[in-house]
Coordinates of C-alpha atoms and ligand atoms in Angstrom, one line a residue:
Chain A
V1 CA 91.3 106.2 113.1
F2 CA 92.9 107.2 116.0
V3 CA 96.9 107.8 115.2
S4 CA 99.7 108.3 117.8
A5 CA 101.8 111.5 118.3
G6 CA 104.4 109.0 120.1
P7 CA 105.8 105.3 119.6
V8 CA 103.3 102.4 120.3
P9 CA 103.6 100.2 122.9
A10 CA 104.7 96.9 121.8
Q11 CA 101.6 94.5 122.3
G12 CA 103.7 91.5 120.7
D13 CA 106.3 91.9 118.4
P14 CA 104.9 94.4 115.5
L15 CA 107.8 93.2 113.7
A16 CA 107.2 89.3 114.1
S17 CA 108.7 88.0 111.1
W18 CA 111.7 89.9 111.1
N19 CA 114.7 88.5 112.8
E20 CA 116.6 89.9 115.7
G21 CA 119.7 91.8 114.0
P22 CA 121.1 95.0 112.8
V23 CA 118.2 95.3 110.3
K24 CA 115.4 95.2 112.4
K25 CA 117.1 97.4 115.1
S26 CA 117.5 100.2 113.3
L27 CA 114.4 100.5 112.3
T28 CA 112.8 100.3 115.3
D29 CA 115.4 102.5 117.1
F30 CA 114.8 105.1 114.2
V31 CA 110.8 104.8 114.9
S32 CA 111.9 105.6 118.5
R33 CA 114.0 108.6 117.9
V34 CA 111.4 110.2 115.4
T35 CA 108.4 109.4 117.8
T36 CA 110.2 110.7 121.1
V37 CA 108.2 113.6 121.5
G38 CA 110.5 116.5 123.4
G39 CA 113.4 114.5 121.6
P40 CA 116.2 116.0 119.5
E41 CA 115.0 114.0 116.5
F42 CA 111.5 114.4 117.0
V43 CA 109.3 114.3 113.8
P44 CA 105.9 116.0 113.4
L45 CA 103.5 113.9 112.1
A46 CA 103.0 115.3 109.2
E47 CA 105.9 115.1 108.2
R48 CA 106.7 111.6 108.7
I49 CA 106.3 110.6 105.2
A50 CA 107.5 107.2 104.0
V51 CA 108.4 105.8 100.3
F52 CA 108.6 102.3 99.4
D53 CA 109.4 100.9 95.8
N54 CA 106.8 98.1 94.9
D55 CA 108.3 95.6 92.8
G56 CA 111.2 93.6 94.8
T57 CA 110.3 95.5 97.7
L58 CA 106.7 94.9 98.6
W59 CA 106.0 92.2 96.1
A60 CA 108.2 89.7 94.4
E61 CA 109.4 90.6 90.8
Q62 CA 110.1 86.9 89.4
P63 CA 110.8 85.4 87.0
I64 CA 109.2 88.9 84.9
Y65 CA 107.5 91.7 86.4
F66 CA 103.9 91.0 87.3
Q67 CA 102.8 93.9 85.2
L68 CA 104.3 92.4 82.2
Q69 CA 102.8 89.4 83.1
F70 CA 99.3 90.7 83.4
A71 CA 100.2 92.8 79.4
F72 CA 101.0 89.2 77.9
D73 CA 97.4 87.4 79.1
R74 CA 95.9 90.8 78.2
I75 CA 97.1 90.0 74.4
T76 CA 95.9 86.0 75.1
A77 CA 92.7 87.3 76.0
L78 CA 92.2 90.0 73.4
A79 CA 93.5 87.5 70.7
P80 CA 90.1 85.8 69.7
K81 CA 88.8 89.7 68.8
H82 CA 91.9 90.3 66.8
P83 CA 92.7 87.4 64.0
E84 CA 94.8 89.6 62.5
W85 CA 97.5 89.0 65.0
K86 CA 98.1 85.7 64.0
D87 CA 100.1 87.1 61.0
T88 CA 101.4 90.1 63.1
Q89 CA 104.2 90.5 65.4
P90 CA 104.6 90.4 68.0
F91 CA 101.2 89.6 69.1
K92 CA 102.1 86.3 66.6
A93 CA 104.9 85.1 69.1
L94 CA 102.8 86.1 72.2
I95 CA 99.8 83.5 71.2
E96 CA 102.0 81.1 69.7
E97 CA 104.3 81.1 73.3
D98 CA 107.3 81.5 70.8
K99 CA 110.0 83.4 73.0
K100 CA 112.8 83.4 70.9
A101 CA 110.4 85.3 68.4
F102 CA 109.0 87.3 70.9
L103 CA 112.7 88.9 72.5
A104 CA 113.8 89.0 68.8
G105 CA 111.4 91.7 68.7
G106 CA 113.4 93.9 71.7
E107 CA 111.9 97.0 73.2
K108 CA 109.6 97.6 70.1
A109 CA 107.9 94.6 70.6
L110 CA 107.4 95.0 74.6
L111 CA 106.6 99.1 74.0
E112 CA 103.9 97.3 71.7
V113 CA 102.5 94.9 74.3
M114 CA 102.1 97.6 76.9
A115 CA 100.6 100.1 74.6
V116 CA 97.8 97.8 73.3
S117 CA 97.0 96.1 76.5
H118 CA 97.2 99.2 78.6
S119 CA 95.1 101.8 76.3
G120 CA 92.6 102.4 74.7
M121 CA 90.0 101.9 76.9
T122 CA 88.4 104.1 79.8
T123 CA 90.2 104.3 83.3
E124 CA 87.0 102.5 84.7
E125 CA 87.6 99.2 81.8
F126 CA 91.4 99.0 82.4
D127 CA 90.7 99.5 86.4
A128 CA 88.2 96.5 86.4
T129 CA 90.4 94.4 83.5
V130 CA 93.7 94.4 86.5
K131 CA 90.9 93.6 89.2
E132 CA 89.8 90.7 87.3
W133 CA 93.5 89.5 86.4
I134 CA 94.6 89.9 90.0
A135 CA 91.8 87.6 91.3
T136 CA 92.6 84.8 89.3
A137 CA 96.0 84.8 87.3
K138 CA 98.7 82.7 89.5
H139 CA 102.2 82.9 89.6
P140 CA 103.7 80.0 87.6
R141 CA 106.4 79.1 90.7
F142 CA 104.4 79.4 93.7
G143 CA 100.8 78.7 92.2
R144 CA 99.3 81.7 94.5
R145 CA 97.7 84.6 93.0
Y146 CA 99.9 87.6 92.7
N147 CA 98.5 89.6 94.8
E148 CA 99.4 86.7 97.7
M149 CA 103.4 87.3 96.3
V150 CA 103.8 90.4 98.4
Y151 CA 106.5 90.4 101.7
Q152 CA 105.1 89.4 105.0
P153 CA 108.1 91.5 107.0
M154 CA 107.4 94.5 104.5
L155 CA 103.0 93.9 105.4
E156 CA 104.5 93.9 109.2
L157 CA 106.5 97.7 108.9
L158 CA 103.9 99.2 106.7
A159 CA 101.2 98.3 109.8
Y160 CA 104.0 99.3 112.6
L161 CA 104.7 102.9 110.6
R162 CA 101.0 103.9 110.5
A163 CA 100.8 102.7 114.0
N164 CA 103.4 105.5 115.0
G165 CA 101.8 107.8 112.4
F166 CA 103.9 107.4 109.6
K167 CA 101.9 108.2 105.6
P168 CA 103.7 105.4 103.5
F169 CA 103.5 105.7 100.0
I170 CA 104.5 103.6 97.1
V171 CA 107.3 105.2 94.6
S172 CA 107.3 102.8 92.0
G173 CA 108.1 102.3 88.4
G174 CA 104.9 100.4 87.9
G175 CA 102.1 101.8 86.3
V176 CA 100.1 103.8 89.0
E177 CA 96.7 102.6 87.6
F178 CA 97.6 99.2 87.2
M179 CA 98.7 99.4 91.2
R180 CA 96.3 101.4 92.4
A181 CA 93.3 98.6 90.9
W182 CA 94.7 96.6 93.9
V183 CA 97.1 98.1 96.0
E184 CA 94.5 99.2 98.6
P185 CA 93.3 95.9 100.2
V186 CA 96.6 94.3 100.1
Y187 CA 98.9 97.2 101.8
G188 CA 96.0 99.6 103.2
I189 CA 98.0 102.1 101.0
P190 CA 94.7 104.4 99.2
P191 CA 94.8 105.2 95.5
E192 CA 96.1 108.9 96.3
Q193 CA 99.8 107.7 98.1
V194 CA 100.7 105.7 95.2
V195 CA 103.0 107.2 92.9
G196 CA 104.2 105.0 89.7
S197 CA 104.7 105.7 86.0
V198 CA 101.7 107.4 84.3
G199 CA 100.4 107.2 80.8
K200 CA 98.9 110.5 78.9
E201 CA 94.8 109.9 79.4
K202 CA 92.4 112.1 77.6
F203 CA 88.7 114.3 79.4
E204 CA 85.8 112.9 76.7
L205 CA 82.1 113.6 77.1
R206 CA 80.5 109.8 75.7
D207 CA 76.7 110.3 75.1
G208 CA 77.4 112.8 77.7
R209 CA 79.1 110.9 80.1
P210 CA 82.1 112.0 81.0
V211 CA 85.2 109.8 80.7
L212 CA 88.9 109.3 81.0
V213 CA 90.4 107.7 78.1
K214 CA 93.8 106.0 78.0
L215 CA 96.1 106.8 75.3
P216 CA 98.9 104.8 73.8
A217 CA 101.9 107.6 75.2
V218 CA 103.6 107.8 78.2
D219 CA 103.4 110.4 80.2
F220 CA 105.5 110.1 83.1
V221 CA 108.3 107.1 83.8
D222 CA 108.9 107.4 87.7
D223 CA 112.2 104.9 87.6
G224 CA 116.1 106.0 88.5
Q225 CA 116.3 109.9 88.9
G226 CA 112.7 110.1 88.0
K227 CA 111.8 109.0 91.5
P228 CA 113.0 112.3 93.0
V229 CA 111.0 113.7 90.6
G230 CA 107.7 112.1 90.9
I231 CA 108.9 112.9 94.9
Q232 CA 108.2 116.3 94.4
K233 CA 105.6 116.7 91.9
F234 CA 103.1 114.0 93.5
I235 CA 103.8 114.5 97.0
G236 CA 106.0 117.3 97.7
R237 CA 107.5 116.7 100.6
R238 CA 111.0 114.8 101.4
P239 CA 110.4 111.7 103.0
I240 CA 112.5 110.7 105.7
L241 CA 112.2 106.6 105.3
A242 CA 112.8 105.1 102.0
F243 CA 112.9 101.7 101.0
G244 CA 114.2 100.2 97.6
N245 CA 115.4 97.3 96.0
S246 CA 117.1 98.2 93.2
D247 CA 119.3 101.0 91.1
G248 CA 116.1 102.1 90.1
D249 CA 115.7 103.3 93.4
H250 CA 119.1 104.7 94.3
Q251 CA 118.5 108.6 93.6
M252 CA 115.1 108.0 95.5
L253 CA 117.6 107.1 98.6
Q254 CA 120.0 109.5 97.7
W255 CA 117.1 112.4 97.6
T256 CA 115.9 110.9 101.3
A257 CA 119.2 111.0 103.0
A258 CA 120.0 114.4 101.7
G259 CA 117.2 115.8 103.9
S260 CA 117.8 117.2 107.5
G261 CA 117.4 115.6 110.7
A262 CA 116.7 111.6 111.4
R263 CA 116.8 109.6 108.0
F264 CA 116.0 105.6 107.5
M265 CA 117.4 104.5 104.1
G266 CA 117.3 100.8 103.1
L267 CA 117.2 98.0 101.0
V268 CA 116.0 94.7 100.2
H269 CA 118.7 92.2 98.9
H270 CA 117.5 89.4 97.5
T271 CA 119.7 86.5 98.9
D272 CA 117.4 83.3 99.5
A273 CA 117.3 81.6 96.4
E274 CA 115.2 78.8 98.4
R275 CA 112.3 80.8 99.6
E276 CA 112.1 83.6 97.1
W277 CA 115.0 83.9 94.4
A278 CA 118.6 85.4 95.0
Y279 CA 119.8 88.0 92.2
D280 CA 121.8 91.6 92.5
R281 CA 124.0 92.7 90.2
A282 CA 124.1 90.4 87.2
S283 CA 120.0 90.7 87.3
H284 CA 118.1 91.4 84.6
I285 CA 115.3 92.7 86.7
G286 CA 116.0 94.2 89.9
K287 CA 119.7 95.0 89.3
L288 CA 121.1 95.9 92.2
D289 CA 124.7 97.6 92.0
K290 CA 125.4 101.1 92.5
A291 CA 123.0 101.7 95.2
L292 CA 124.1 98.3 97.1
D293 CA 127.8 99.9 96.8
E294 CA 126.8 103.1 98.3
A295 CA 124.5 101.7 101.0
T296 CA 127.3 99.6 102.0
A297 CA 129.5 103.0 102.2
K298 CA 127.2 105.5 104.1
E299 CA 125.8 102.1 106.3
W300 CA 122.1 102.5 104.9
S301 CA 120.7 99.3 105.5
V302 CA 120.6 96.3 103.7
V303 CA 117.9 93.4 104.4
D304 CA 119.5 90.0 103.8
M305 CA 116.4 88.0 103.2
R306 CA 117.9 84.8 104.0
R307 CA 119.3 86.2 107.5
D308 CA 116.7 88.9 108.4
W309 CA 113.0 87.3 107.4
T310 CA 111.5 84.5 109.2
R311 CA 108.8 84.1 107.0
V312 CA 109.0 85.4 103.4
F313 CA 105.3 85.7 101.9
P314 CA 102.4 85.7 104.0
F315 CA 101.3 82.2 102.8
D316 CA 104.5 80.6 104.3
K317 CA 105.0 78.6 107.5
Chain B
V1 CA 94.5 113.5 115.5
F2 CA 91.1 111.9 115.7
V3 CA 89.0 111.3 112.7
S4 CA 84.9 110.7 113.0
A5 CA 83.2 108.4 111.6
G6 CA 79.8 109.9 112.0
P7 CA 78.2 113.5 112.0
V8 CA 80.4 115.5 114.2
P9 CA 77.8 117.2 116.7
A10 CA 77.3 121.0 116.4
Q11 CA 79.4 123.5 119.2
G12 CA 78.2 126.2 118.4
D13 CA 77.6 126.6 114.4
P14 CA 80.7 124.7 111.8
L15 CA 79.5 127.1 109.1
A16 CA 78.9 130.6 111.2
S17 CA 79.7 132.8 108.2
W18 CA 77.1 130.7 106.5
N19 CA 73.9 132.3 106.2
E20 CA 71.2 130.0 106.1
G21 CA 69.8 129.0 102.8
P22 CA 70.2 126.3 99.8
V23 CA 73.3 126.1 100.0
K24 CA 74.2 126.0 103.5
K25 CA 71.4 123.7 103.9
S26 CA 72.5 121.6 100.9
L27 CA 75.9 121.7 102.5
T28 CA 75.1 120.0 105.9
D29 CA 72.2 118.0 104.1
F30 CA 75.0 116.6 102.1
V31 CA 77.4 115.5 105.0
S32 CA 74.8 114.3 106.8
R33 CA 73.6 111.8 104.4
V34 CA 77.1 110.6 103.6
T35 CA 78.3 110.2 107.3
T36 CA 75.4 108.5 108.1
V37 CA 76.5 104.9 109.6
G38 CA 73.8 102.2 107.9
G39 CA 71.8 104.8 105.9
P40 CA 71.2 104.3 102.4
E41 CA 74.1 107.1 101.5
F42 CA 76.7 106.1 103.7
V43 CA 80.4 107.1 102.3
P44 CA 83.5 105.0 103.9
L45 CA 85.8 107.3 105.2
A46 CA 88.3 106.5 102.4
E47 CA 86.3 107.5 99.9
R48 CA 85.5 111.0 101.0
I49 CA 87.5 113.0 98.8
A50 CA 87.2 116.8 98.4
V51 CA 88.4 118.7 95.7
F52 CA 88.5 122.5 95.7
D53 CA 89.8 124.9 93.1
N54 CA 91.6 127.7 94.2
D55 CA 91.7 131.2 93.0
G56 CA 88.4 132.5 93.4
T57 CA 87.5 129.1 95.5
L58 CA 89.4 129.6 98.6
W59 CA 91.4 133.0 98.0
A60 CA 90.9 135.9 95.9
E61 CA 92.0 136.5 92.3
Q62 CA 91.5 139.8 91.5
P63 CA 92.6 142.4 89.8
I64 CA 95.0 139.7 88.7
Y65 CA 96.0 136.3 89.6
F66 CA 98.3 136.3 92.8
Q67 CA 100.6 133.8 91.5
L68 CA 101.1 136.4 88.5
Q69 CA 101.8 139.2 90.9
F70 CA 104.3 137.0 92.3
A71 CA 105.7 136.7 89.2
F72 CA 106.3 140.6 88.4
D73 CA 107.7 140.7 91.9
R74 CA 110.2 138.8 91.0
I75 CA 111.1 140.2 88.0
T76 CA 111.6 143.6 90.1
A77 CA 113.7 141.6 92.6
L78 CA 115.9 139.9 90.0
A79 CA 116.6 143.3 88.1
P80 CA 119.2 144.6 89.5
K81 CA 121.2 141.6 88.8
H82 CA 119.9 142.0 85.1
P83 CA 121.0 144.8 83.9
E84 CA 120.2 143.7 80.1
W85 CA 116.7 143.9 81.0
K86 CA 116.9 147.3 80.9
D87 CA 116.7 147.6 76.8
T88 CA 115.0 143.8 77.0
Q89 CA 111.2 143.4 76.2
P90 CA 109.2 142.5 78.5
F91 CA 111.3 142.9 81.7
K92 CA 111.7 146.6 80.6
A93 CA 107.9 147.0 80.2
L94 CA 107.8 145.0 83.9
I95 CA 110.6 147.7 85.4
E96 CA 109.3 150.6 83.9
E97 CA 105.7 149.9 85.1
D98 CA 104.6 150.3 81.2
K99 CA 101.6 148.4 81.5
K100 CA 100.3 149.3 77.6
A101 CA 103.5 148.0 76.4
F102 CA 103.7 145.3 78.6
L103 CA 100.4 143.9 77.2
A104 CA 101.5 144.4 73.9
G105 CA 104.0 141.3 74.2
G106 CA 100.3 139.4 74.3
E107 CA 100.6 135.5 75.7
K108 CA 104.5 135.0 74.6
A109 CA 105.7 137.9 77.2
L110 CA 103.4 136.4 80.1
L111 CA 104.8 132.7 79.6
E112 CA 108.4 134.6 79.4
V113 CA 107.8 136.1 83.1
M114 CA 106.6 133.0 84.5
A115 CA 109.4 130.4 83.1
V116 CA 112.2 133.0 84.3
S117 CA 110.4 133.7 87.7
H118 CA 109.5 129.6 88.5
S119 CA 112.6 128.2 87.1
G120 CA 116.6 128.1 86.4
M121 CA 116.6 127.4 90.6
T122 CA 116.4 124.4 93.2
T123 CA 113.0 123.6 94.1
E124 CA 114.3 124.2 98.0
E125 CA 115.1 127.8 96.6
F126 CA 112.5 128.4 94.9
D127 CA 109.9 127.3 98.2
A128 CA 111.8 129.9 100.2
T129 CA 111.1 132.5 97.4
V130 CA 107.7 132.6 97.6
K131 CA 107.4 131.9 101.6
E132 CA 109.3 135.2 101.6
W133 CA 106.9 137.2 98.9
I134 CA 104.0 135.5 101.0
A135 CA 105.2 136.7 104.6
T136 CA 105.9 140.6 103.1
A137 CA 103.7 141.8 99.8
K138 CA 100.6 143.3 100.1
H139 CA 97.2 143.3 97.7
P140 CA 97.1 146.6 96.1
R141 CA 93.2 147.1 97.4
F142 CA 93.2 145.7 100.6
G143 CA 96.6 145.7 101.9
R144 CA 96.5 142.8 103.3
R145 CA 99.0 139.9 102.7
Y146 CA 97.8 137.2 100.7
N147 CA 97.5 134.9 102.6
E148 CA 95.1 136.5 104.4
M149 CA 92.7 137.2 101.1
V150 CA 90.9 133.8 101.8
Y151 CA 87.3 133.4 102.2
Q152 CA 86.6 132.6 105.8
P153 CA 83.3 130.6 105.5
M154 CA 85.5 128.2 103.0
L155 CA 88.2 127.5 105.7
E156 CA 85.2 126.8 107.8
L157 CA 83.3 124.2 105.1
L158 CA 87.4 123.0 105.4
A159 CA 87.7 122.4 109.3
Y160 CA 83.9 120.6 108.9
L161 CA 84.4 118.6 105.8
R162 CA 88.0 117.2 108.0
A163 CA 85.6 117.1 110.8
N164 CA 83.5 114.8 109.3
G165 CA 86.3 112.5 107.7
F166 CA 86.5 114.3 104.2
K167 CA 90.3 114.2 102.9
P168 CA 90.1 117.5 101.2
F169 CA 92.4 118.3 98.0
I170 CA 93.0 121.6 96.3
V171 CA 92.9 120.6 92.3
S172 CA 94.1 124.3 90.8
G173 CA 95.4 125.7 87.8
G174 CA 97.8 127.4 89.6
G175 CA 101.7 126.3 90.0
V176 CA 101.7 123.1 92.6
E177 CA 105.2 124.6 94.0
F178 CA 104.0 127.7 94.2
M179 CA 100.6 126.6 96.6
R180 CA 102.7 123.7 98.5
A181 CA 104.7 127.1 100.1
W182 CA 102.1 128.2 102.0
V183 CA 98.8 126.5 101.8
E184 CA 99.2 123.8 104.7
P185 CA 99.1 126.7 107.5
V186 CA 96.5 128.6 105.9
Y187 CA 94.3 125.5 104.5
G188 CA 95.5 122.9 106.4
I189 CA 95.8 121.1 103.4
P190 CA 99.7 119.2 103.3
P191 CA 101.8 119.0 100.2
E192 CA 100.2 115.8 99.0
Q193 CA 97.0 117.4 98.9
V194 CA 97.5 120.1 96.3
V195 CA 97.2 119.1 92.5
G196 CA 98.2 121.9 90.5
S197 CA 99.9 123.1 86.9
V198 CA 103.5 120.9 87.0
G199 CA 107.0 122.4 85.4
K200 CA 109.5 119.8 84.2
E201 CA 112.0 119.5 86.6
K202 CA 115.5 117.5 87.2
F203 CA 117.5 115.6 89.2
E204 CA 121.3 116.6 89.8
L205 CA 123.9 115.9 92.0
R206 CA 125.9 119.2 92.8
D207 CA 129.0 118.6 94.7
G208 CA 127.5 115.1 95.9
R209 CA 124.2 116.6 97.1
P210 CA 121.1 115.6 95.0
V211 CA 119.0 118.8 94.1
L212 CA 115.8 119.3 92.0
V213 CA 116.4 122.0 89.2
K214 CA 113.0 123.7 88.1
L215 CA 113.1 123.8 84.0
P216 CA 111.5 126.4 82.5
A217 CA 109.5 123.8 80.8
V218 CA 105.5 123.0 81.4
D219 CA 104.9 119.5 82.1
F220 CA 101.0 119.5 82.8
V221 CA 98.5 121.9 82.9
D222 CA 95.7 121.4 85.3
D223 CA 92.7 123.6 84.3
G224 CA 89.6 122.9 82.5
Q225 CA 89.9 119.1 81.0
G226 CA 93.2 118.6 82.8
K227 CA 91.6 118.7 85.9
P228 CA 89.7 115.5 85.9
V229 CA 93.1 114.3 84.5
G230 CA 95.2 115.8 87.0
I231 CA 92.4 113.9 89.5
Q232 CA 93.2 110.4 88.2
K233 CA 96.9 111.0 87.9
F234 CA 97.6 112.8 91.3
I235 CA 94.6 111.1 93.5
G236 CA 93.2 108.1 91.3
R237 CA 89.8 108.5 93.2
R238 CA 86.9 109.8 92.1
P239 CA 85.9 113.2 94.5
I240 CA 82.3 113.0 95.9
L241 CA 82.4 116.9 96.6
A242 CA 84.0 119.0 94.2
F243 CA 84.4 123.2 93.9
G244 CA 85.1 125.4 92.0
N245 CA 84.3 129.1 90.5
S246 CA 84.8 129.4 86.7
D247 CA 84.3 127.2 83.5
G248 CA 87.9 126.2 84.4
D249 CA 86.2 123.8 86.5
H250 CA 83.5 122.7 84.6
Q251 CA 84.9 119.4 83.8
M252 CA 86.2 118.9 87.2
L253 CA 82.0 119.4 88.2
Q254 CA 80.8 117.0 85.2
W255 CA 83.6 114.4 86.1
T256 CA 82.5 114.4 90.4
A257 CA 78.5 114.6 89.1
A258 CA 79.0 111.2 86.9
G259 CA 79.9 109.2 89.8
S260 CA 77.4 106.8 91.6
G261 CA 75.8 107.7 95.1
A262 CA 75.7 110.8 96.7
R263 CA 77.4 113.6 95.3
F264 CA 77.7 117.6 95.9
M265 CA 79.0 120.0 93.1
G266 CA 79.3 123.9 94.5
L267 CA 80.0 126.9 91.9
V268 CA 81.2 130.2 94.4
H269 CA 79.8 133.1 92.4
H270 CA 81.0 136.4 92.7
T271 CA 78.7 139.0 93.1
D272 CA 79.9 141.2 95.7
A273 CA 81.3 144.6 94.6
E274 CA 81.5 145.7 97.9
R275 CA 83.2 143.4 100.2
E276 CA 84.8 141.7 97.2
W277 CA 84.3 141.7 93.2
A278 CA 81.2 141.0 91.5
Y279 CA 82.5 139.3 88.3
D280 CA 81.3 136.1 85.8
R281 CA 80.8 135.5 82.1
A282 CA 82.3 139.1 80.6
S283 CA 85.4 138.3 83.0
H284 CA 88.7 137.8 81.9
I285 CA 89.8 136.2 85.4
G286 CA 87.6 133.7 86.4
K287 CA 85.3 133.5 83.6
L288 CA 81.7 131.6 84.8
D289 CA 79.7 130.9 81.9
K290 CA 79.4 127.7 80.9
A291 CA 79.5 126.2 84.2
L292 CA 76.5 128.3 85.2
D293 CA 74.3 127.0 83.1
E294 CA 75.2 123.7 83.6
A295 CA 74.9 124.3 87.3
T296 CA 71.4 125.8 87.2
A297 CA 70.1 123.1 84.8
K298 CA 71.4 120.7 86.7
E299 CA 70.5 122.4 90.2
W300 CA 74.6 122.2 91.5
S301 CA 74.7 124.2 94.4
V302 CA 75.8 128.0 93.4
V303 CA 77.2 130.5 96.7
D304 CA 75.8 134.3 95.9
M305 CA 78.4 135.7 97.7
R306 CA 76.6 138.6 98.6
R307 CA 73.8 136.5 100.0
D308 CA 75.6 133.2 101.2
W309 CA 78.4 134.8 103.3
T310 CA 77.6 137.1 106.7
R311 CA 81.5 137.1 106.2
V312 CA 84.1 137.3 103.4
F313 CA 87.8 137.6 104.3
P314 CA 88.8 136.1 108.0
F315 CA 89.7 140.1 108.6
D316 CA 86.6 141.3 108.2
K317 CA 84.3 142.2 111.0
Ligands
CA1 CA1 111.9 97.7 92.3
CA2 CA1 89.4 129.4 89.8

């Protein structure tokens, strides 16, 4: 593994799926400034920390968060072992695919489904379950596996940053162990560079063999104001680049912006209903409102997906 | 930064402060086995995770944990701004250096001193405070700065592992922000590779500027059964090498040992009252009892400081 201390010479265009324009220019300008040895904005290798939201920033999040789809699919898979669910909400609604009845359960129903699908097993069992789901489940609109529903331009950006000595982290509201089960081969991001929401776990010796058991209790929610807290707790160094797509990333962008020296703050704005989806201020998923206003006011970079990306998914032509 | 994928040829002895013997041999044998490309125990670069306890494993911990000395020194430094402390325990006892009165306060007194010295300020203010203390405070027995009270053989081991593609993490019961303030120049371990006990923090905008405020509440204790939980939470991959010195590391060693493939489990046994200290089963600080029994039974490596180390501190001849 060779990590360069200066800008990497272009061998072809490392950001080939990005149209020329203000966002691409601000990205390459930023990388050039912080990697120019002796330049006024040079940043040492160890401080080139970049943070990326996941849902809606690195992979898609419609029509529902993919982790929630995983949870629903787990309930269906576990149902044969739980005959009592046929008469118990919210499981009954899920098994019968009765969307209206499920939604009537509100947040309580959601939390119950998350608890049942994400706890009561060891970390190794959970990891295997997610890996199996990722290898088989298909997205309802595109018919692709969920780990194909990632943004080609962002994959190129991750590789471009790594080639320039950056250390990219995921900082997501998603479950940290859900993500760690599949992100390494997809994004090239190892488990120790994934920050996310965390459930409580317990160490146990089972027949002399140590295991970690996932408990049905939330330990940390890595969203909104939790994102800078999570960055401080898990990384301990302020990023110089942050990319998100919703108001859940607002404080992470503010925290990144408030450091000294060169900074890059970016938002993915979903503007492409044809190739992906178009949503922002009124969306229940990935609501982008206040962060968009501050991005406009402070001249942060806002990706217009329709304008700025020549391709959205790796499987696009 | 060049990270080798195979064993590093000796240029002199990378473990010069280790005497030849079973521990040194088990270390170099282990590294050779996991880095031999094509060998039966080869471990890919990304999986070469090593974890080290800090107090008593990488730096000394007598006569009291150094972080506790920092807390005491903070109380003394803050006392002029708190005239009320002259009549309030446990502060009165500390200011008057009345050890007996302070110990009478038990754990409650300790927690109060830790809370006052470690919260009520921003993360940036705390970081600056620790850095100033590390640059000035001196150890009572050796008259050296605390960041000189580190073990030369362990510094060599960290460098040797890094040269062989390992990623070393600290996994310590100490406060994560206390450690991050000074470990990078001393051990070459960046903040994102430091796992420790964590206090709660809160994001705030102060006059439009984002800060993280340290709250007087414990979020996570990274000790004993908490160590494997912390490894899972912060690193997300099982280490292949773990080094500790007390029963607080017992579960971390068990967790490491329970993985598949080549493993190294090590303990520093403090056996050298002349050059350092000698303590184990009966000690209040760094008690080593059950972990020592399991190490003996399972043939984990136990460093006999007196026998195995030619030098203890970098300032030793
Ligand atoms: Ca998002
Ligand atoms: Ca220790």
